Amino acid sequence: MTATVERMVLGPVQANTYILTDSETNQAAVIDAGDCPKALLDALRGKDVRYILLTHGHYDHILGVPALKAAFPNSQICIHALDADCLHDTAKSLAAAAGEQERPIIPDRLLHEGDEIALGKTRLTVLHTPGHTEGGVCYVDYENRLLFSGDTLFCLTAGRTDFPGGSYEELLASLLRLRALDGDFTVYPGHNRSTTLDAERRRNRYMRRLGV
Ligand SMILES: [Zn+2]
Ligand SMILES: [Zn+2]
């Protein structure tokens, strides 16, 4: 392993925040931030925070981003181009419906399928996995066998598709892509506990339903 993963459960909907740290360089990425409490800043102390990587633009994954960016002004906020509107549109991020105050966020980098994020020798590849939102992504570390799946794939279930921009057909296609990845991965979803891709291939009702 060239990297470590820490998890915190943050924000109004108990979304997972992950801290991925390259062991050699101490460069780190924060993946989603539903809040930015002192505990998160404490966990990041001494790390070289390079990226704030968003799996998608729903408010429960981004409410902590302004404070996190303020604490680490050199970090790059990254989101898929198709979810970038969520960063200033409280209807699209669902913040308005939830009665949450969302501060506008300016992304530093818009992501597309196949983009790479580097933390020292640790590499994340962007997989565009729409369905839960139009611009949902997974971040894959092929070397360390890590899959940050956002609200696309959860332990034993999958993301909702009834929000604006959601599509059940696209979600199934995205799950099919994940299922077809080579080998096993530790899966770090946007909510609830971690799992493995092999376990989901066997037990996840959405993945099992997909054609071979
Ligand atoms: Zn979501
Ligand atoms: Zn969520």
PDB file of N, CA and C and ligand atoms in Angstrom, residues 55-61 94 132-133 150-151 154 160 163 191, ligand 1:
ATOM      1  N   THR A  55     -17.427  13.499  -5.141  1.00  0.00           N
ATOM      2  CA  THR A  55     -17.985  12.389  -5.919  1.00  0.00           C
ATOM      3  C   THR A  55     -19.203  12.834  -6.709  1.00  0.00           C
ATOM      4  N   HIS A  56     -19.900  13.848  -6.194  1.00  0.00           N
ATOM      5  CA  HIS A  56     -21.028  14.465  -6.899  1.00  0.00           C
ATOM      6  C   HIS A  56     -21.406  15.730  -6.147  1.00  0.00           C
ATOM      7  N   GLY A  57     -22.438  16.436  -6.649  1.00  0.00           N
ATOM      8  CA  GLY A  57     -22.692  17.767  -6.127  1.00  0.00           C
ATOM      9  C   GLY A  57     -23.799  17.902  -5.109  1.00  0.00           C
ATOM     10  N   HIS A  58     -24.305  16.821  -4.560  1.00  0.00           N
ATOM     11  CA  HIS A  58     -25.375  16.957  -3.565  1.00  0.00           C
ATOM     12  C   HIS A  58     -24.858  17.618  -2.290  1.00  0.00           C
ATOM     13  N   TYR A  59     -25.767  18.408  -1.686  1.00  0.00           N
ATOM     14  CA  TYR A  59     -25.359  19.248  -0.548  1.00  0.00           C
ATOM     15  C   TYR A  59     -24.739  18.446   0.589  1.00  0.00           C
ATOM     16  N   ASP A  60     -25.198  17.231   0.767  1.00  0.00           N
ATOM     17  CA  ASP A  60     -24.693  16.488   1.936  1.00  0.00           C
ATOM     18  C   ASP A  60     -23.234  16.059   1.768  1.00  0.00           C
ATOM     19  N   HIS A  61     -22.694  16.279   0.562  1.00  0.00           N
ATOM     20  CA  HIS A  61     -21.280  15.942   0.316  1.00  0.00           C
ATOM     21  C   HIS A  61     -20.403  17.190   0.157  1.00  0.00           C
ATOM     22  N   LEU A  94     -29.847  20.097  -4.028  1.00  0.00           N
ATOM     23  CA  LEU A  94     -30.886  19.671  -3.074  1.00  0.00           C
ATOM     24  C   LEU A  94     -30.797  20.397  -1.726  1.00  0.00           C
ATOM     25  N   HIS A 132     -27.057   8.411 -10.288  1.00  0.00           N
ATOM     26  CA  HIS A 132     -27.513   9.092  -9.067  1.00  0.00           C
ATOM     27  C   HIS A 132     -27.575  10.594  -9.352  1.00  0.00           C
ATOM     28  N   THR A 133     -26.527  11.125  -9.974  1.00  0.00           N
ATOM     29  CA  THR A 133     -26.550  12.470 -10.561  1.00  0.00           C
ATOM     30  C   THR A 133     -25.922  12.369 -11.949  1.00  0.00           C
ATOM     31  N   GLY A 150     -18.822   7.082  -3.979  1.00  0.00           N
ATOM     32  CA  GLY A 150     -19.846   8.118  -3.832  1.00  0.00           C
ATOM     33  C   GLY A 150     -21.209   7.517  -3.538  1.00  0.00           C
ATOM     34  N   ASP A 151     -22.250   8.100  -4.134  1.00  0.00           N
ATOM     35  CA  ASP A 151     -23.598   7.568  -3.938  1.00  0.00           C
ATOM     36  C   ASP A 151     -24.011   6.689  -5.121  1.00  0.00           C
ATOM     37  N   PHE A 154     -23.367   1.416  -2.903  1.00  0.00           N
ATOM     38  CA  PHE A 154     -23.279   1.281  -1.450  1.00  0.00           C
ATOM     39  C   PHE A 154     -23.154  -0.193  -1.101  1.00  0.00           C
ATOM     40  N   ARG A 160     -29.987   6.408  -5.019  1.00  0.00           N
ATOM     41  CA  ARG A 160     -31.323   6.744  -5.532  1.00  0.00           C
ATOM     42  C   ARG A 160     -31.207   7.390  -6.908  1.00  0.00           C
ATOM     43  N   PHE A 163     -33.867  11.807  -7.950  1.00  0.00           N
ATOM     44  CA  PHE A 163     -33.577  13.235  -7.831  1.00  0.00           C
ATOM     45  C   PHE A 163     -33.380  13.816  -9.229  1.00  0.00           C
ATOM     46  N   HIS A 191     -22.016   6.803   1.807  1.00  0.00           N
ATOM     47  CA  HIS A 191     -22.731   6.636   3.071  1.00  0.00           C
ATOM     48  C   HIS A 191     -22.532   5.192   3.549  1.00  0.00           C
TER      49      HIS A 191
HETATM   50 ZN    ZN B   1     -26.206  12.132  -3.448  1.00  0.00          ZN
END
